[in-house]
Short mmCIF file of C-alpha atoms in Angstrom, two decimals:
data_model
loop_
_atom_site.label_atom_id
_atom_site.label_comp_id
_atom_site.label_asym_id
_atom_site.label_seq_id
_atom_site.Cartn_x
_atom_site.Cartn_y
_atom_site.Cartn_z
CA UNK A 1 57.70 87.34 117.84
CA UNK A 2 58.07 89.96 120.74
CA UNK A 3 61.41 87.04 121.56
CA UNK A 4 62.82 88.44 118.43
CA UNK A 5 61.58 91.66 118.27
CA UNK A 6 62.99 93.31 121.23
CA UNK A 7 66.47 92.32 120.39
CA UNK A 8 66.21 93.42 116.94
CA UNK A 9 65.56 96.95 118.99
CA UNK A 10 68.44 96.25 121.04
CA UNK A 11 70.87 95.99 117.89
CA UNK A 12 69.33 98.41 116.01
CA UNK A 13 69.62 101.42 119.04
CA UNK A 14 73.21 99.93 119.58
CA UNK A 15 74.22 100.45 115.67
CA UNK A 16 73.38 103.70 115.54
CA UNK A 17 73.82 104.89 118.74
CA UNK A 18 77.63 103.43 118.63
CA UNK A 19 78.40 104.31 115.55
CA UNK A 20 77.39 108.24 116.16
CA UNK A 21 79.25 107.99 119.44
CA UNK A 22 82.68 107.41 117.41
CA UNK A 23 81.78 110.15 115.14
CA UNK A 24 81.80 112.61 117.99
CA UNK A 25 84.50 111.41 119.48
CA UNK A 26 86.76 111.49 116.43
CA UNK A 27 85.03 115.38 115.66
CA UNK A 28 87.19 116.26 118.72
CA UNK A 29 90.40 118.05 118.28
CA UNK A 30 93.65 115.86 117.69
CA UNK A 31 94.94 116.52 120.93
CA UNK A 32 91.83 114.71 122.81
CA UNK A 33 92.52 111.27 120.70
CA UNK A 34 94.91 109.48 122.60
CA UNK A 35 93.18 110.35 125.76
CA UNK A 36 89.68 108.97 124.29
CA UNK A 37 91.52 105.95 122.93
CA UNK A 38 92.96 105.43 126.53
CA UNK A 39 89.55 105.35 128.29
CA UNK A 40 88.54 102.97 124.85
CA UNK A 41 91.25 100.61 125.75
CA UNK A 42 90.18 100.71 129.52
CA UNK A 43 86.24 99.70 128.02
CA UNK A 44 87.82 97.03 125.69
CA UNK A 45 89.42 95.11 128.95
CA UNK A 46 86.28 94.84 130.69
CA UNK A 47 84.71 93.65 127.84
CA UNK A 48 86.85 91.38 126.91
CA UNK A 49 85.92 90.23 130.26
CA UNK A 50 82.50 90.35 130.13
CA UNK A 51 82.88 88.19 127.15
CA UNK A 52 84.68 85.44 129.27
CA UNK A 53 82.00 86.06 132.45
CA UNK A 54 79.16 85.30 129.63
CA UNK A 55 80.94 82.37 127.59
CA UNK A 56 79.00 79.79 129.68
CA UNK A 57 75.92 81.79 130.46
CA UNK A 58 73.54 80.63 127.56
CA UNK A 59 70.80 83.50 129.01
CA UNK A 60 69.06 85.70 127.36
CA UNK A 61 70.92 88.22 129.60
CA UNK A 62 73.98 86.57 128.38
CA UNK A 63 73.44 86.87 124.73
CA UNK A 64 72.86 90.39 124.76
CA UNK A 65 76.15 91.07 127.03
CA UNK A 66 78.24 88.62 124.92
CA UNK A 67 76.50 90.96 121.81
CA UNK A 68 77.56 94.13 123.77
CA UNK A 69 80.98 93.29 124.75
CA UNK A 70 81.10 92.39 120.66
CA UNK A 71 80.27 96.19 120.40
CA UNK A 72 82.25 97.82 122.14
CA UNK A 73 85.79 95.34 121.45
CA UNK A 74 84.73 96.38 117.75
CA UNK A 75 84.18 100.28 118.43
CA UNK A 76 87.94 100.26 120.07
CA UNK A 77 89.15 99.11 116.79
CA UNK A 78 87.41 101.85 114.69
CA UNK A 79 88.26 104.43 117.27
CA UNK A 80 91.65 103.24 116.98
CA UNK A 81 91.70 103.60 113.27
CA UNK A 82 89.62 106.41 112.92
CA UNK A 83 92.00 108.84 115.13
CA UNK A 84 94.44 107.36 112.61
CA UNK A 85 96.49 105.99 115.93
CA UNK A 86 96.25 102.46 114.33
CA UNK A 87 95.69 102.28 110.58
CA UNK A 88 98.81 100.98 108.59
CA UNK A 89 102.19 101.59 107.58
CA UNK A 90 101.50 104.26 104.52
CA UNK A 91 100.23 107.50 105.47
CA UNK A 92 100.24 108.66 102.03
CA UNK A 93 97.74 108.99 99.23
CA UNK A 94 97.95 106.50 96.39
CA UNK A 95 101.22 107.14 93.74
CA UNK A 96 99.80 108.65 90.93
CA UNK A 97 98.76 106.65 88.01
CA UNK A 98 99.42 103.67 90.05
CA UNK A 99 96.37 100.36 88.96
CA UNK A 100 96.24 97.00 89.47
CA UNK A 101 98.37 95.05 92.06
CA UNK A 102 100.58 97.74 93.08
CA UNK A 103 97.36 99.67 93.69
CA UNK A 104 96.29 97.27 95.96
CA UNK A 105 99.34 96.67 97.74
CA UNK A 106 99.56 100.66 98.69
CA UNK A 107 95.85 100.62 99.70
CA UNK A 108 96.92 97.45 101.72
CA UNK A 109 99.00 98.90 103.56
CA UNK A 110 97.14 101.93 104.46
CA UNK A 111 95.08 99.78 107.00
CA UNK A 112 97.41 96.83 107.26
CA UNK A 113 97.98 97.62 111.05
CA UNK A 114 94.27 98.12 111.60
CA UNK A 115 93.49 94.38 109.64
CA UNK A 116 96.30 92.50 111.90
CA UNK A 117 95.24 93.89 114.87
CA UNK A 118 91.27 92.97 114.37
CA UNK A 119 92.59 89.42 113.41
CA UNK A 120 94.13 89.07 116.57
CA UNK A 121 91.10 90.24 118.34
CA UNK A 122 89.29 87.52 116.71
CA UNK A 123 91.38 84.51 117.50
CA UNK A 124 91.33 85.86 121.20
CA UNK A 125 87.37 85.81 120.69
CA UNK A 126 87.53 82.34 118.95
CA UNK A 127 90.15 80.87 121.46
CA UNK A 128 87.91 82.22 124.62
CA UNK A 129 84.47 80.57 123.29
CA UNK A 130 84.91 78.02 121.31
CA UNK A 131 84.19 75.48 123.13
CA UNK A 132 81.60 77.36 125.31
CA UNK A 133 77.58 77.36 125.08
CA UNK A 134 77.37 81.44 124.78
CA UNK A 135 79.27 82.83 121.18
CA UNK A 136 77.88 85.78 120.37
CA UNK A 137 80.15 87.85 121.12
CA UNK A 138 82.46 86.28 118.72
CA UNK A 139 79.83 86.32 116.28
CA UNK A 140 79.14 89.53 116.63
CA UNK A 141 82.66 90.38 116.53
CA UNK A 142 83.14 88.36 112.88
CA UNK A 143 80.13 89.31 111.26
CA UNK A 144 81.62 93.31 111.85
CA UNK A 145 84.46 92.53 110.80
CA UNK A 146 84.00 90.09 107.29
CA UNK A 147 81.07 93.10 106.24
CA UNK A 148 83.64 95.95 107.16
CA UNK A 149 86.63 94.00 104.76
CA UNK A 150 83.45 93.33 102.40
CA UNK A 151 82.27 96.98 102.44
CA UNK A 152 86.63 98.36 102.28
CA UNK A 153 87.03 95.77 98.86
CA UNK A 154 83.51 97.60 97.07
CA UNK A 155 85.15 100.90 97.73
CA UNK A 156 88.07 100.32 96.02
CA UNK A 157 86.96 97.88 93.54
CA UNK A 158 84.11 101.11 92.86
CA UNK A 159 80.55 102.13 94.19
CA UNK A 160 78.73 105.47 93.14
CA UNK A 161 78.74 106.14 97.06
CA UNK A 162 81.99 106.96 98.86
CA UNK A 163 80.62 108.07 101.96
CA UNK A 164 83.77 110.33 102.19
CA UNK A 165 82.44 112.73 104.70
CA UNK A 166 82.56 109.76 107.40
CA UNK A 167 86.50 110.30 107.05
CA UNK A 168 88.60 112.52 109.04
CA UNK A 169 91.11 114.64 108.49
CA UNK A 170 94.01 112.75 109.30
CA UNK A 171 92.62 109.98 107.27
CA UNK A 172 91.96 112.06 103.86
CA UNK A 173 94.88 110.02 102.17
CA UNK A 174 93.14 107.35 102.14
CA UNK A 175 90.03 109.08 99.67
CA UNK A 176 92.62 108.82 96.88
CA UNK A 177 92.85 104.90 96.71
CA UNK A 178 89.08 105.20 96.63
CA UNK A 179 87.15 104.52 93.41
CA UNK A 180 83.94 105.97 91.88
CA UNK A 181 82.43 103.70 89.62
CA UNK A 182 78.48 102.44 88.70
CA UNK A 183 78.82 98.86 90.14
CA UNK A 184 81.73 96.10 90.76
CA UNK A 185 81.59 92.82 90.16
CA UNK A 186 81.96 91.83 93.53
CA UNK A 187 79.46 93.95 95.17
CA UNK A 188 76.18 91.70 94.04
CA UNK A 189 77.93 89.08 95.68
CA UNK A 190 78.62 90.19 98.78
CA UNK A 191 75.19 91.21 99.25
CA UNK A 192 73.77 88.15 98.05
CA UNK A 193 75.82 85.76 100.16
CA UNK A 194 75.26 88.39 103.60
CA UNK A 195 71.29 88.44 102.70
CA UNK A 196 71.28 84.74 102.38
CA UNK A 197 72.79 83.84 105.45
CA UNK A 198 70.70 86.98 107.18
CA UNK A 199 67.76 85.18 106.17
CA UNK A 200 68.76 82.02 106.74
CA UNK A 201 69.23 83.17 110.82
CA UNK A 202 65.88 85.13 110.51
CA UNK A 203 64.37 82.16 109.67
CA UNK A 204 65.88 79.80 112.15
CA UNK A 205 65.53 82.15 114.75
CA UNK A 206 61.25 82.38 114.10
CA UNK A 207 60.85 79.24 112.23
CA UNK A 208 62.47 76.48 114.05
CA UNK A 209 62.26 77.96 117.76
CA UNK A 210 65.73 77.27 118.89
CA UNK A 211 64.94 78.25 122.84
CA UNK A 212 65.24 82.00 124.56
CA UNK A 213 69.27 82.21 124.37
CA UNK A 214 69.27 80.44 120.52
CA UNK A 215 66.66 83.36 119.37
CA UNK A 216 68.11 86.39 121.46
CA UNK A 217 71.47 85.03 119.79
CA UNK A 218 70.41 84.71 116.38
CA UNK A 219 68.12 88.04 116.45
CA UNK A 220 70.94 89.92 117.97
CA UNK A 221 73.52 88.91 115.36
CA UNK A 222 71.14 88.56 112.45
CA UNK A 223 70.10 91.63 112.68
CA UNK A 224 73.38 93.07 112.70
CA UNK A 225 74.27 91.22 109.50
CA UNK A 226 70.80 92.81 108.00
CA UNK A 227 72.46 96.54 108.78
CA UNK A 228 75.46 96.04 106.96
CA UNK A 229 73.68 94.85 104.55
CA UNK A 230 71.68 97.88 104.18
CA UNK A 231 74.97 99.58 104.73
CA UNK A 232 76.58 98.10 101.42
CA UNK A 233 73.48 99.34 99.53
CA UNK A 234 74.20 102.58 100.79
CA UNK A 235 76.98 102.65 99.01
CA UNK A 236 74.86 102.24 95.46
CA UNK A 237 71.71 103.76 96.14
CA UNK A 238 70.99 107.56 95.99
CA UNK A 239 70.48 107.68 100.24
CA UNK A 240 71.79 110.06 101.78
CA UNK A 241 72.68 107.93 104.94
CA UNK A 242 74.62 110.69 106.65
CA UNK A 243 71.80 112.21 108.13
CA UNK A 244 71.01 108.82 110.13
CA UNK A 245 74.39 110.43 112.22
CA UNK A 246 73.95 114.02 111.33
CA UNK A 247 74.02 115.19 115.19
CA UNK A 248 77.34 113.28 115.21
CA UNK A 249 79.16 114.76 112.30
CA UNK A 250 80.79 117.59 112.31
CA UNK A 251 79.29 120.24 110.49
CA UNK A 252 80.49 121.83 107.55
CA UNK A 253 80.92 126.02 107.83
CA UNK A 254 80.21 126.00 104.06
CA UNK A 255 76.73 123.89 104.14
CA UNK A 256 76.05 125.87 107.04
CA UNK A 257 76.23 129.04 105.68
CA UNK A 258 74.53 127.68 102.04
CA UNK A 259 71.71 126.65 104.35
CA UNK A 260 71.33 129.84 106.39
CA UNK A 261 71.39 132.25 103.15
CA UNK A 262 68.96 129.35 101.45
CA UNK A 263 71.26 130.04 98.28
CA UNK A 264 72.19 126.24 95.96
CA UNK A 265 76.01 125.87 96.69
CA UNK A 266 78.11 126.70 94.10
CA UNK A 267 80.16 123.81 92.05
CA UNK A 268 83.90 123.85 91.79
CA UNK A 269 84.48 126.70 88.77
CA UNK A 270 80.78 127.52 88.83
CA UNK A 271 80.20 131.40 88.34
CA UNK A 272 77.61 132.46 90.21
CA UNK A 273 75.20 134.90 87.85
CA UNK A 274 73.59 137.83 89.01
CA UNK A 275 71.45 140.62 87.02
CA UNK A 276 75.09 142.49 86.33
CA UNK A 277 76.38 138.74 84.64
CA UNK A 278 78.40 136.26 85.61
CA UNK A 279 81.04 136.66 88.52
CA UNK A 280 83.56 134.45 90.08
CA UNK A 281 82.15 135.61 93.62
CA UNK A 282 80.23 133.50 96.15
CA UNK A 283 78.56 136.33 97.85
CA UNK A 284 77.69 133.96 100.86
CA UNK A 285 81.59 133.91 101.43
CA UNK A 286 81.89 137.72 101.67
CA UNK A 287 81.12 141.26 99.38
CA UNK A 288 82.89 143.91 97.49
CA UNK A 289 83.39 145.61 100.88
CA UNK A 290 84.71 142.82 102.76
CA UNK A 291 88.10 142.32 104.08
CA UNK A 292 90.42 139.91 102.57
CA UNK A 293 87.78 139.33 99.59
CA UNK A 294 90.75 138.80 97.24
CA UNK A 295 91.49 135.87 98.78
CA UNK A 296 87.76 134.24 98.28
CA UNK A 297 87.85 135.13 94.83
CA UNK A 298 87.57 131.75 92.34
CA UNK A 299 88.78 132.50 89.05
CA UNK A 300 85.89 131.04 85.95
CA UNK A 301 87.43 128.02 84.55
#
């Protein structure tokens, strides 16, 4: 068990850890994107690398830096799209009133950059180990990226859970091809066909004792699979999962100051009632006194 458990650690620090690492980096100002990017790009080589140094290394050690160099080819990607550097070829919200396959041909090619480019990265992966002992990091590499296209066809198909405070900025187009809905029909399959093959690695990984590098392998990957998982029911259960990367996000100046005063915030054309009646005036955002007031001031609808 500790054979399985300590690279179930691994992955798990490594999710989280990575994943709050882009956050920051994408909180930064515009002008610090391309640089971060660059130094990305300089990461991805020597991965890449490390990926071809641990292709016939079937170690322990070399499953979890075939996992790693997985990683961190995977976080250039989602830096890359994130920053909006490399996304796709429409940069503008959905047309209104626009359903069907026309709907998903504009949401297609909102990312359609992003999709070639991590397609390409995966027949390099596939091309570089398939016919060596050690593929985890291509693995590692596919099982990111099938969940990710699993995860991008429930939100626009329709979850309760957008997650739309992970976006940023320049990427706020992209909230209008999402969809708000109870449940798809394709989510419950997605999960059920990921948690079946988790399992099914779990269970060769304990069960049938496949050797040091064959359970660091399937432990490291597995487990992986098991967080998207739990990421996909993120997207349907009432969790606020945010706060698993709240020192990465950037914070909001209105939560902030809802949290300092300890006052609920107020909903879009909410008044906000007071012992003289109802008023259109968040006093959190200013007073009667206070310059510029005016311009705070929500009228009741």
């Amino acid at each position: 068990m500790v054979d399985f458990g300590l690279p179930l650690l691994f992955a798990l620090f490594v999710w989280w850890f990575s994943t709050g690492a882009i956050l920051v980096v994408i909180s930064w100002p515009q002008a610090t994107h391309r640089w971060s990017l660059a130094i990305a790009t300089v990461l991805a080589i020597m991965a890449f690398h490390g990926v071809l140094v641990s292709r016939d290394e079937p170690t322990v050690a070399g499953a979890y830096a075939a996992f790693t160099a997985g990683i961190v080819l995977w976080g250039w990607h989602e830096l890359a799209f994130l920053t909006g550097i490399m996304a796709g070829p429409r940069r503008t919200p959905l047309t209104p009133g626009t359903t069907g396959w026309r709907r998903f041909r504009e949401a297609t090619a909102t990312i359609l950059y992003h999709e070639l480019a991590i397609f390409l990265t995966a027949a390099a992966l596939f091309a570089a180990t398939v016919s060596s002992p050690n593929q985890v990091a291509m693995w590692t590499f596919v099982v990111l990226w099938l969940m990710r296209l699993s995860a991008k066809l429930n939100v626009f198909w329709g979850v309760p859970n957008l997650n739309e405070e992970f976006l940023p900025p320049q990427l706020d187009f992209l909230k209008s091809y999402f969809r708000k809905a109870p449940l798809n029909a394709f989510f419950p399959l997605s999960v059920t066909a990921a948690t079946v093959v988790a399992g099914a690695m779990v269970v060769h990984a304990v069960a049938l004792d496949p050797g040091p590098f064959g359970t660091a392998g399937l432990a490291l990957v597995g487990t992986l699979l098991a967080l998207a998982v739990l990421e996909h029911w993120f997207l349907v259960l009432p969790i606020p999962d945010a706060a698993l990367w709240r020192w990465a996000l950037k914070p909001d100046p209105a939560a902030a100051a809802d949290e300092a005063t300890g006052l609920p915030p107020l909903l879009p054309g909410q008044a906000l009632t007071t012992t003289a009646g109802s008023i259109g005036v968040d006093p959190r955002h200013g007073d009667l006194g206070s310059p510029g007031l005016a311009s705070r001031i929500k009228p009741l609808q």
